[in-house]
Coordinates of C-alpha atoms in Angstrom, one line a residue:
X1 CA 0.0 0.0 0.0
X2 CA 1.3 3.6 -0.4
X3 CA 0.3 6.6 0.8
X4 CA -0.2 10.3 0.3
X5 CA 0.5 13.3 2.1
X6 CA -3.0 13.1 4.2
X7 CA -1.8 9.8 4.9
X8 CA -5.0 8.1 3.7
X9 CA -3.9 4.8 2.3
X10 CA -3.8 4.0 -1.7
X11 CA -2.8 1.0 -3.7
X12 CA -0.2 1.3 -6.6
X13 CA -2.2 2.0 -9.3
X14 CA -3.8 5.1 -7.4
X15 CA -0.3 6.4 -6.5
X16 CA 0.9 6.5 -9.8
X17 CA -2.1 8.2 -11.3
X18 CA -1.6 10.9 -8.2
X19 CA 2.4 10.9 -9.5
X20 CA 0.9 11.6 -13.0
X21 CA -1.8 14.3 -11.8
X22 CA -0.1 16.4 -9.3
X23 CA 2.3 18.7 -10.6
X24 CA 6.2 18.8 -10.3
X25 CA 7.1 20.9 -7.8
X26 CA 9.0 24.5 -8.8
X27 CA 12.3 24.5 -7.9
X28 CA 14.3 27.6 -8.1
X29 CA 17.5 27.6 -9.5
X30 CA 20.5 29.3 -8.1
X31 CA 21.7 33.1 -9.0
X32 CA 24.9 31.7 -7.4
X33 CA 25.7 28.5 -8.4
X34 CA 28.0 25.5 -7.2
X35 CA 27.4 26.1 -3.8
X36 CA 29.8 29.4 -3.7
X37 CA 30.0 31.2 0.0
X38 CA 30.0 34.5 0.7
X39 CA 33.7 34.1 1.1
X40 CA 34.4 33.0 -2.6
X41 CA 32.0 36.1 -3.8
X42 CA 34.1 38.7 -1.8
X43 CA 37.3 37.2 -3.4
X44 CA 36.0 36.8 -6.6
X45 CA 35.1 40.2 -7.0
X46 CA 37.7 42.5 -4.7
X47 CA 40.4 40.0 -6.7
X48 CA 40.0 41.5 -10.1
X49 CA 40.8 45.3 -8.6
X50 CA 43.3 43.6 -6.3
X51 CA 45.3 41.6 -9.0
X52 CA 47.8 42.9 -11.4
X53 CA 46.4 43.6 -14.7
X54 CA 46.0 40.9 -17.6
X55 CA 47.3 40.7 -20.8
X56 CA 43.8 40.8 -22.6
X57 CA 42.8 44.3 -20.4
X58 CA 46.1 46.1 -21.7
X59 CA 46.0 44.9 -25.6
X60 CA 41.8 46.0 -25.5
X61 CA 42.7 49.4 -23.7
X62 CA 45.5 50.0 -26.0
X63 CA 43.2 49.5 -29.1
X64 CA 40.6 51.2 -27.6
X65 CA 42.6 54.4 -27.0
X66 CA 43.7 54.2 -30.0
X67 CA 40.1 53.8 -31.5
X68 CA 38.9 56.7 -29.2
X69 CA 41.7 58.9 -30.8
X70 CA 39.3 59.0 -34.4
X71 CA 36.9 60.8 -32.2
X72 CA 39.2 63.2 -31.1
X73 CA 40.4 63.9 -34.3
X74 CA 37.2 64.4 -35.7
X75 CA 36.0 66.9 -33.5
X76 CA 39.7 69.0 -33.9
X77 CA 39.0 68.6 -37.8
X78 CA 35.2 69.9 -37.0
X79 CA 35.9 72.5 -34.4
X80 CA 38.8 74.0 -36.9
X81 CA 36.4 74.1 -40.2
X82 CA 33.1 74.1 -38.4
X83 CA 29.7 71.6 -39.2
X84 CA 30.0 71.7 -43.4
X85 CA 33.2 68.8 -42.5
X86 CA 29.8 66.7 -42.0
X87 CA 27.9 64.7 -44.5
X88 CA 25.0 67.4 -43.6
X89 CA 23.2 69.2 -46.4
X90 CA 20.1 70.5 -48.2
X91 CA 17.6 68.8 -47.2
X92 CA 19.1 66.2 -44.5
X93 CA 20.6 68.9 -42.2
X94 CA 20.3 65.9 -39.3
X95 CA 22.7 63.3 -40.2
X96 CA 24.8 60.8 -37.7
X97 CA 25.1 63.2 -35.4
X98 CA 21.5 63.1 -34.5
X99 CA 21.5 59.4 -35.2
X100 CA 24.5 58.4 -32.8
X101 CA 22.9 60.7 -30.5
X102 CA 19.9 58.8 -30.4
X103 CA 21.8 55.6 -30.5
X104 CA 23.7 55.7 -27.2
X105 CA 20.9 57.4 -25.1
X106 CA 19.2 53.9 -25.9
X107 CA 22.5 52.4 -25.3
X108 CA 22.1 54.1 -21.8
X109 CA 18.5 52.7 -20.9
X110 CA 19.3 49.2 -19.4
X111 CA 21.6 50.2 -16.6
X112 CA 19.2 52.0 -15.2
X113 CA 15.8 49.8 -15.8
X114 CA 18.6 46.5 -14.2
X115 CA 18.8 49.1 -11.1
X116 CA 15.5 50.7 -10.7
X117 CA 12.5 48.8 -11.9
X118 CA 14.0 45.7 -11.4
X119 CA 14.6 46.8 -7.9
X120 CA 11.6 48.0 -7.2
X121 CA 10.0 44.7 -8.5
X122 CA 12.5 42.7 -6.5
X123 CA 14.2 40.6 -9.2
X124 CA 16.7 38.9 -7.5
X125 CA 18.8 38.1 -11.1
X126 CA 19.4 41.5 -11.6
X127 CA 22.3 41.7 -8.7
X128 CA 24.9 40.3 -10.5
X129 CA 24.6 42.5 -14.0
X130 CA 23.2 46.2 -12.3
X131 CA 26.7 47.4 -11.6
X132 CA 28.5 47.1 -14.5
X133 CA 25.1 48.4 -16.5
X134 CA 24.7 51.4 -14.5
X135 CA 28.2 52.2 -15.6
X136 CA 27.7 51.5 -19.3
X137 CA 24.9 53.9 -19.1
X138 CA 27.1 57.0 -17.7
X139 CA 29.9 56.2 -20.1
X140 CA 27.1 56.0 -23.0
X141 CA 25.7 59.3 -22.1
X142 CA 29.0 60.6 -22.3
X143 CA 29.1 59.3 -25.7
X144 CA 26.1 60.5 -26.4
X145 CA 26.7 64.2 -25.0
X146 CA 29.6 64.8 -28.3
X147 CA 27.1 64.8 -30.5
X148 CA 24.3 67.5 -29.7
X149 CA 27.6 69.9 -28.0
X150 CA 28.9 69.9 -31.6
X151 CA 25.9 70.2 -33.3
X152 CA 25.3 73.5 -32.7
X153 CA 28.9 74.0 -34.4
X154 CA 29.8 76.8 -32.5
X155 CA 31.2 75.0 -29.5
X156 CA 32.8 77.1 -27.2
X157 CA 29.0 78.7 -27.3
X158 CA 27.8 75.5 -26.1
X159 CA 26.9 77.0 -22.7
X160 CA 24.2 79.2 -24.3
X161 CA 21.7 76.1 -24.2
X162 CA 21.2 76.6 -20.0
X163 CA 19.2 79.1 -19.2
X164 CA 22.1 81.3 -17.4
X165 CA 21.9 85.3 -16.9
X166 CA 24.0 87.2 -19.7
X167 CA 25.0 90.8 -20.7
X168 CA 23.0 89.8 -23.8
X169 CA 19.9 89.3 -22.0
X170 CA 19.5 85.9 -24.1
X171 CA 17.6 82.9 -22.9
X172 CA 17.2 79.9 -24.7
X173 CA 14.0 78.9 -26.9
X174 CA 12.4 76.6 -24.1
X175 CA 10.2 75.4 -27.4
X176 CA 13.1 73.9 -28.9
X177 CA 13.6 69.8 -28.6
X178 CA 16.9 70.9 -28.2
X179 CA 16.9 72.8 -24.9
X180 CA 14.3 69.5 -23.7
X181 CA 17.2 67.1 -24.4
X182 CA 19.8 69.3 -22.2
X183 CA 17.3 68.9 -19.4
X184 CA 16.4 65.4 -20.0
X185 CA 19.8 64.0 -20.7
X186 CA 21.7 66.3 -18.4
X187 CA 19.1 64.8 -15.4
X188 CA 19.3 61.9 -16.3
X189 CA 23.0 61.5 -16.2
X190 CA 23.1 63.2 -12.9
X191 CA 20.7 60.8 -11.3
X192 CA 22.2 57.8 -12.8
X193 CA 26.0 58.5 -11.7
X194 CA 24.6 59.4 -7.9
X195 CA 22.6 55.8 -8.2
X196 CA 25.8 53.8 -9.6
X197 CA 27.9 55.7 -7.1
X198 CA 25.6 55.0 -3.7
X199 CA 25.5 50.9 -5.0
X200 CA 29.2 51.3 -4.7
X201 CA 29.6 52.6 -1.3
X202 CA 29.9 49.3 0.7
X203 CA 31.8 47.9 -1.6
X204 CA 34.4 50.6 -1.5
X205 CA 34.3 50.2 2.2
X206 CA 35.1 46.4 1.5
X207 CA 37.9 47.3 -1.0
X208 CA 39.3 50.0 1.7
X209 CA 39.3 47.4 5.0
X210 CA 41.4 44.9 2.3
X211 CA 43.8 47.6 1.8
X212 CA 44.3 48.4 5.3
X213 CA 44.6 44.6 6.5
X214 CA 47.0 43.9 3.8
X215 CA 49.5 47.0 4.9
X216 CA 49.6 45.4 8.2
X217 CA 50.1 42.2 7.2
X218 CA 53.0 43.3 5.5
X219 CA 54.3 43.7 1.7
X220 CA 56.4 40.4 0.2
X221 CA 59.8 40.3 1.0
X222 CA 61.3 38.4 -1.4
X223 CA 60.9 41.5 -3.8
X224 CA 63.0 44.1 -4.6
X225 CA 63.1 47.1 -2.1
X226 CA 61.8 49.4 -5.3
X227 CA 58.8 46.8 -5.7
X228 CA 58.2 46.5 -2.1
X229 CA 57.8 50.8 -2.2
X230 CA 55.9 50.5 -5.0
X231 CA 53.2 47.8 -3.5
X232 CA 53.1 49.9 -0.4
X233 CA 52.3 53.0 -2.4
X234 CA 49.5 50.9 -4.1
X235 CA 47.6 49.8 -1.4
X236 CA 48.0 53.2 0.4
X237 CA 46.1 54.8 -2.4
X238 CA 43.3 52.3 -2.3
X239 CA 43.3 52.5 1.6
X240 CA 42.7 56.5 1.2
X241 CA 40.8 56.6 -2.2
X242 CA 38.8 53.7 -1.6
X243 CA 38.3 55.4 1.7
X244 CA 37.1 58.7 1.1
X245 CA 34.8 58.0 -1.5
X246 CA 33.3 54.7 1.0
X247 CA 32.0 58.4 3.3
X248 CA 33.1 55.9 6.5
X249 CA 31.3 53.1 5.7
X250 CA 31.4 50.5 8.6
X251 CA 29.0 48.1 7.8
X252 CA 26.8 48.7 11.0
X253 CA 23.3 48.3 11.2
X254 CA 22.5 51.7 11.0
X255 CA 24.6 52.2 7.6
X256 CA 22.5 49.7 6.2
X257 CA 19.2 50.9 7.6
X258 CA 19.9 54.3 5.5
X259 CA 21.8 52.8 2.7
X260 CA 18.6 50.7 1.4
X261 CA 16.2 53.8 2.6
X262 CA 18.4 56.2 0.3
X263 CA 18.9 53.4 -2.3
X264 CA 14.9 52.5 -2.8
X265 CA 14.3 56.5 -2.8
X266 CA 16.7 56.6 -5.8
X267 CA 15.7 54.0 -7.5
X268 CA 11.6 55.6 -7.8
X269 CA 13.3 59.1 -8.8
X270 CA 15.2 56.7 -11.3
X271 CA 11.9 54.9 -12.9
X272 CA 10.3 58.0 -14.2
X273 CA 13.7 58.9 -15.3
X274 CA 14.2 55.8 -17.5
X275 CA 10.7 56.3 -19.4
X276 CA 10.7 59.6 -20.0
X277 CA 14.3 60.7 -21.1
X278 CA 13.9 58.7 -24.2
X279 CA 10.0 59.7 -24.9
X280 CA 11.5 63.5 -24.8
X281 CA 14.3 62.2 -27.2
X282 CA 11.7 61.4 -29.7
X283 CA 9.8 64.3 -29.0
X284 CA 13.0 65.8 -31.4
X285 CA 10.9 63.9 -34.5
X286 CA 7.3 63.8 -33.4
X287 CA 6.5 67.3 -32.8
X288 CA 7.6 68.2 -36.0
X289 CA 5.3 67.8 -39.4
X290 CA 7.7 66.1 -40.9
X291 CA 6.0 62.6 -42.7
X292 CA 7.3 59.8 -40.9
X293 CA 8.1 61.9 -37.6
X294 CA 4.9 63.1 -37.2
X295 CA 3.4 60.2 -34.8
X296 CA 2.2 59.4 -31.6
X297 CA 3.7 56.0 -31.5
X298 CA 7.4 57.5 -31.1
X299 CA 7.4 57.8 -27.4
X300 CA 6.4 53.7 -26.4
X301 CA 8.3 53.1 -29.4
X302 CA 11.6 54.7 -29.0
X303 CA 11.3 53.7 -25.0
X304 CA 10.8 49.7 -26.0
X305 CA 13.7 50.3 -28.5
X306 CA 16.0 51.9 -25.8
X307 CA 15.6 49.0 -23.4
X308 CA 15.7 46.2 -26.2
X309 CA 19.5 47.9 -27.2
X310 CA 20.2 48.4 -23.6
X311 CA 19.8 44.8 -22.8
X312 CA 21.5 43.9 -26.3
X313 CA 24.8 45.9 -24.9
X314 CA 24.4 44.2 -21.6
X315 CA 24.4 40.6 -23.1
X316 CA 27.4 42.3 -25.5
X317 CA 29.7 43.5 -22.3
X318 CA 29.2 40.8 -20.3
X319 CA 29.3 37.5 -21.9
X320 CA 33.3 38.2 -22.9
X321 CA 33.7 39.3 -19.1
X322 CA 31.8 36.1 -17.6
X323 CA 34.0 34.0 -20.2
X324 CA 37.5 36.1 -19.1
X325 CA 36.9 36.4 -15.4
X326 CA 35.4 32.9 -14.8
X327 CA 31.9 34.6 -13.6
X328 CA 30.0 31.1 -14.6
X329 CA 28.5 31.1 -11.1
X330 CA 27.7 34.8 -10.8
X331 CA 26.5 34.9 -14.3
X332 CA 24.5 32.1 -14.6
X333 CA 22.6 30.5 -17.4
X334 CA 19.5 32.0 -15.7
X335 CA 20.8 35.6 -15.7
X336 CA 21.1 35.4 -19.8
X337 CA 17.7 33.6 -20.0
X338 CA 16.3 36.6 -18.2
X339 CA 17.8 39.2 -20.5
X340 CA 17.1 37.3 -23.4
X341 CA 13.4 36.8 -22.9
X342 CA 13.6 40.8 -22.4
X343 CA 15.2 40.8 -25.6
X344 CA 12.4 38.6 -27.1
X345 CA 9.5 41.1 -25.5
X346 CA 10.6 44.7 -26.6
X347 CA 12.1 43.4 -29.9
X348 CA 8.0 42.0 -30.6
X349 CA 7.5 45.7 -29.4
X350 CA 9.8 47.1 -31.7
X351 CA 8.5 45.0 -34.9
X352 CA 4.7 45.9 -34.1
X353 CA 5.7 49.3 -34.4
X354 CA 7.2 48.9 -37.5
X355 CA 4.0 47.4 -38.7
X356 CA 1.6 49.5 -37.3
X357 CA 3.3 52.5 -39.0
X358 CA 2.6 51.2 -42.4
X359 CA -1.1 50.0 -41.5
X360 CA -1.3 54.2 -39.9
X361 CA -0.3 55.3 -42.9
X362 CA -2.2 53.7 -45.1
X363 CA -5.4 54.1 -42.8
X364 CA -5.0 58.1 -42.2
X365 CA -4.9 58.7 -45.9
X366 CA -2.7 60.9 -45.8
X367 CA -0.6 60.5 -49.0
X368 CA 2.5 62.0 -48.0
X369 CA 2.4 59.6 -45.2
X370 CA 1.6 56.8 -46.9
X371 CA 4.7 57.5 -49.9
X372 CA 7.3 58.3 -46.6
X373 CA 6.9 54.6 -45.6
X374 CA 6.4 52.9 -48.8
X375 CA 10.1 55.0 -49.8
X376 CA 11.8 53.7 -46.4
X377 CA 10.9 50.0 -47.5
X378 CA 11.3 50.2 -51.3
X379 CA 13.1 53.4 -52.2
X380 CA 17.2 54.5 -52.1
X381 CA 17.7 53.4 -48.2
X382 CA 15.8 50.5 -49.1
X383 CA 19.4 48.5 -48.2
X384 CA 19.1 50.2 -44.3
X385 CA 15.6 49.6 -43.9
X386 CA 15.7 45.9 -44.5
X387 CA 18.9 45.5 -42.5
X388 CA 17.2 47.2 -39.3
X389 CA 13.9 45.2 -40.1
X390 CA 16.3 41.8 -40.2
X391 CA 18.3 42.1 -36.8
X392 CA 15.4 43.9 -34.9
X393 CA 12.6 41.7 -36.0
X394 CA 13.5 38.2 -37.3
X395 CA 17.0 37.8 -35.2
X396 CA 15.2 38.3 -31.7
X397 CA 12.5 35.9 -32.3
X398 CA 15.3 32.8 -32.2
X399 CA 15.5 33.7 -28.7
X400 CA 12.2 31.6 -28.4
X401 CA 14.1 28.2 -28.4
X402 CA 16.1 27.3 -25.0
X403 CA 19.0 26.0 -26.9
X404 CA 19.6 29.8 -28.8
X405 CA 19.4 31.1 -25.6
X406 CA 22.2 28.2 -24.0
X407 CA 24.5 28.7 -26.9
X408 CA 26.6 31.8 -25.6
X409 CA 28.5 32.7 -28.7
X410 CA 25.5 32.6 -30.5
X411 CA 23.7 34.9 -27.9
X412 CA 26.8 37.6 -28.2
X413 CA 26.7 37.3 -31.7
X414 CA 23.1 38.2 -32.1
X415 CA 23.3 40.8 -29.2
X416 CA 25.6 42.7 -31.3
X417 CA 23.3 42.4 -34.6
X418 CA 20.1 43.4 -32.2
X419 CA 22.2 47.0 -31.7
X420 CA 23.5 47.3 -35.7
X421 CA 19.5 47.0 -36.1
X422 CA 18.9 49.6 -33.7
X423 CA 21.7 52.3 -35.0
X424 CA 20.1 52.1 -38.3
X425 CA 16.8 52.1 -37.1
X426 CA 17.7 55.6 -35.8
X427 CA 19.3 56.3 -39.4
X428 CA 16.4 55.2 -41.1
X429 CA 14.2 57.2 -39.3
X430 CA 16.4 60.5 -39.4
X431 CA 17.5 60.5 -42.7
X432 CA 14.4 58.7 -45.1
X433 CA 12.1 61.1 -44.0
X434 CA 14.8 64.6 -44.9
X435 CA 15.7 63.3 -47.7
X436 CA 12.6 62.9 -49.5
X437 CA 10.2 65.3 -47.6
X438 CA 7.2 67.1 -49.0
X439 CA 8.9 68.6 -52.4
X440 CA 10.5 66.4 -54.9
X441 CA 12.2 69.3 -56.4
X442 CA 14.5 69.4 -52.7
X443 CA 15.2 65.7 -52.6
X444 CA 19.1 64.7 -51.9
X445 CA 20.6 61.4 -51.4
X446 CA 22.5 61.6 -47.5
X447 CA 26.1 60.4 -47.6
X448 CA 28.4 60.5 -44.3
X449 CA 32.1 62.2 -44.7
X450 CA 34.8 60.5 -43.2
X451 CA 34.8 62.8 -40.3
X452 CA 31.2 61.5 -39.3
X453 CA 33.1 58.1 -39.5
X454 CA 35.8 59.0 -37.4
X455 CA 33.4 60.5 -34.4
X456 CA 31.2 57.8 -34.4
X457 CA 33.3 55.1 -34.6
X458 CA 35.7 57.0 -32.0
X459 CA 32.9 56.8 -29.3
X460 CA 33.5 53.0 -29.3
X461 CA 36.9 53.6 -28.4
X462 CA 36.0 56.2 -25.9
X463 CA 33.4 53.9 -24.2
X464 CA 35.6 51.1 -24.1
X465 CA 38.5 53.1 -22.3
X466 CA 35.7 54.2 -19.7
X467 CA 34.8 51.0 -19.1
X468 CA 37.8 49.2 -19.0
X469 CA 39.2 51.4 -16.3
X470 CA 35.9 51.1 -14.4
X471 CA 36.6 46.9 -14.4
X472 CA 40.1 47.6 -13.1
X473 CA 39.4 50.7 -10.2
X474 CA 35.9 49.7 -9.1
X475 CA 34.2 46.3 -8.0
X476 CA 32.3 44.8 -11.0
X477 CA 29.2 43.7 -8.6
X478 CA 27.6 45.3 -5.9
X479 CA 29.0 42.2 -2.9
X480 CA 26.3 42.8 -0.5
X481 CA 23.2 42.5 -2.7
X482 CA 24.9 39.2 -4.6
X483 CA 25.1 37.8 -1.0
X484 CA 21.5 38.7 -0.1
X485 CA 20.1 36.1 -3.0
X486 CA 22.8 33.6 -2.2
X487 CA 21.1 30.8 -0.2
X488 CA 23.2 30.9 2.7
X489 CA 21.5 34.7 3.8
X490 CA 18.2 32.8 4.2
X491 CA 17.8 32.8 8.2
X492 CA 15.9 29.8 8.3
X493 CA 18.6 27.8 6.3
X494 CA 16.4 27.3 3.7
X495 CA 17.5 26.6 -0.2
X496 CA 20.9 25.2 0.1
X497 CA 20.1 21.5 -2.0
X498 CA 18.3 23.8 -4.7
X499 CA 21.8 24.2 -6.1
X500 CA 22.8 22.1 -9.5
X501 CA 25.2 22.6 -11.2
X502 CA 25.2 23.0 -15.0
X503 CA 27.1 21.3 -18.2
X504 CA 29.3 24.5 -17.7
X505 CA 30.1 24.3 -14.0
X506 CA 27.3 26.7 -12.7
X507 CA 24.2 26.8 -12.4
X508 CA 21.4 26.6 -14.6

């Protein structure tokens, strides 16, 4: 006889049937797998600031320095001739700089959406990733900053966009998209390096205790007396700098207390922030009555494109650093489910919108309308329109099947098409509808000058610089919250045999 968990007494054949009707239980994998303590985490992460640098960091930040140099070039050649060095002309006076603009403001979406809403709705997957996005998205707003400050081609009159008091009695056209984006970005930059800076503090106050110990403990003396000065000098600066940027962190009770009071306030400032900075980006198109701009779809549109090439630079960054560092049970098979399921939902977004802009078209009968989209499919960008429709539409929709999604490579590789979709997206948008507005007689083909080449391909460089340096100086995850999902910080001691380990050695 068997029996059930109401001990009432069955034969075989009634236990099987109850095997057969009573669903599997859930069981939650890991977001830290092969049973790692809170020791290994704290190793694993202060070791990569604490260890001399690799090979592979000083070849990528040589050739990204180098890379980052076309921008700088660019800009000298631009600054010295002034805005005609650009591919911009009658009647596409927006070109790449608009579109790069665009681009890496979307670029900057994810860190913040890993760090606020996700917060907010208490993902626990989002711990080991919401560092080293919230840094991507203050180095991408850098990026994105060039653009619009030499746009106006008069640089060094940049400052004329804030509404400051002059001896020209001059104030700024508060009508203009262009004053909105100063506000929006400026804010939104501002609030996003406080929130990646507060995440940081205990860990700085981690990184400056380690210092400190390791002085005491005394440097190696088999070296040199010269290398023995020069480790000493080392951990001195990270015992001070660590130190007076960690605002005398201790790790007491009370620190806490206000450290997740202040971080939850930050992160609701931070969620209005993440949906509206890029609905006032493409406010720049749709309050103009330009066919093709002239929609109400662009602000849920441009927002679901923002976080779908946000998470696409996510997946991009930090598949090569889970590979390089060994993160396998940090970054977990789950962690790049998640993001690619995300993927999967705004990229459906993204392609409804591009279908629903034909069917408006065609239903408002409005024929300048209707020829603006047929002449972004069919006419001379047809080539960019069919690229962006490919990588943002068709690519994201393999993320449907589990064994896309476990093939790593294959997830990097189509991570970096999902954000080549998205930059011409933005060029597709920008320049179809100048170049063949409302008079045929003005119609010009677009063309960018190798100086919009340079500067746009320079940002790379300058972005990868930034964030090289941030995965040498500063700790890559935030230690405390990683330990908070860990198992072991469940006081009741429940969840430690929910660990298995996956064909890669973490967890699934």
């Amino acid at each position: 006889m068997a029996t059930i968990s109401q001990n009432v007494p069955v034969d075989a054949a009634q236990a099987e049937l109850l095997d057969k009707v009573q669903p599997a239980e859930h069981v939650e994998t890991p977001l830290v797998g092969n049973k790692r303590d809170f020791r290994w985490v704290t190793e694993k992460i202060c070791g990569i600031v604490e260890a001399p640098v690799p090979t592979w960091w000083w070849v990528s930040f040589i050739v990204a320095l180098f890379t980052a140099s076309f921008t700088g070039i660019g800009l000298l050649w631009l600054t010295t001739t002034g805005v005609g060095v650009w591919g911009l002309a009658n009647p596409v006076n927006w070109g790449w700089a608009i579109v790069n603009f665009v681009f890496w403001i979307g670029i900057g979406h994810a860190g913040t959406l890993i760090s606020a809403i996700l917060c907010l709705l208490k993902q626990g997957w989002r711990t080991s990733i919401n560092r080293a996005a919230e840094a991507m998205t203050i180095f991408a707003v850098v990026c994105a900053g060039i653009f619009p400050l030499f746009h106006v081609g008069r640089v060094w009159f940049a400052w004329w966009l804030f509404p400051l008091p002059n001896s020209n009695a001059i104030w700024p056209n508060f009508r203009s998209p262009l004053e909105w984006d100063v506000f929006a970005v400026s804010t939104y930059g501002t609030v996003s390096a406080l929130f990646w800076y507060m995440g940081m503090i205990p860990d700085l106050g981690t990184l400056r205790d380690r210092a400190a110990t390791a002085l005491k403990r005394g440097v190696d003396q088999t070296l040199s007396p010269l290398q023995q000065k020069i480790q000493i000098g080392i951990l001195n600066a990270r015992k001070y700098g660590y130190g007076i940027f960690a605002m005398g962190w201790r790790n007491a009770g009370n620190h806490w207390r206000n450290y997740e009071m202040a971080y939850l306030l930050l992160a609701g400032l931070s969620t209005p922030l993440v949906l509206s900075v890029h609905t006032i980006v493409s406010f720049d198109f749709a309050v103009s009555v330009l066919p093709g701009w002239h929609t109400t779809i662009f602000p849920p549109y441009f927002v679901a494109g923002a976080i779908f090439s946000g998470f696409g630079m996510v997946l991009t960054l930090m598949l090569p650093l889970r590979a390089l560092y060994g993160f396998h049970d940090l970054i977990t098979q789950r962690h790049i489910d998640n993001m690619c399921k995300i993927c999967l939902g705004t990229g459906s977004i993204v392609g409804y919108a591009y279908i629903m802009e034909f069917f408006i078209a065609w239903y408002g009968a409005n024929p300048f309308e209707e020829f603006a989209f047929i002449n972004r499919a069919f006419g001379q960008y047809a080539w960019a329109y069919w690229i962006m429709f490919s990588c943002n539409v068709f690519v994201p929709q393999l993320f449907w099947f589990k064994a896309v999604r476990r093939n790593a490579a294959l997830v990097w590789v189509m991570s970096i098409l999902v954000n080549v979709g998205m930059w011409f997206e933005r060029f597709v948008i920008t320049v179809t509808s100048l170049a063949n507005d409302f008079l045929p007689s003005s119609w010009g083909y677009y063309s960018p000058t190798i100086v919009d080449i340079f500067t746009f391909f320079g940002t790379f460089g300058l972005f990868s610089v930034l964030f090289l340096l941030f995965l040498k100086v500063l700790p890559i995850m935030p230690m405390g919250e990683v330990k908070a999902v860990m198992p072991q910080a469940d006081a009741h001691g429940l969840g430690n045999d929910t660990y298995a380990p996956n064909k890669e050695g973490g967890a699934h």
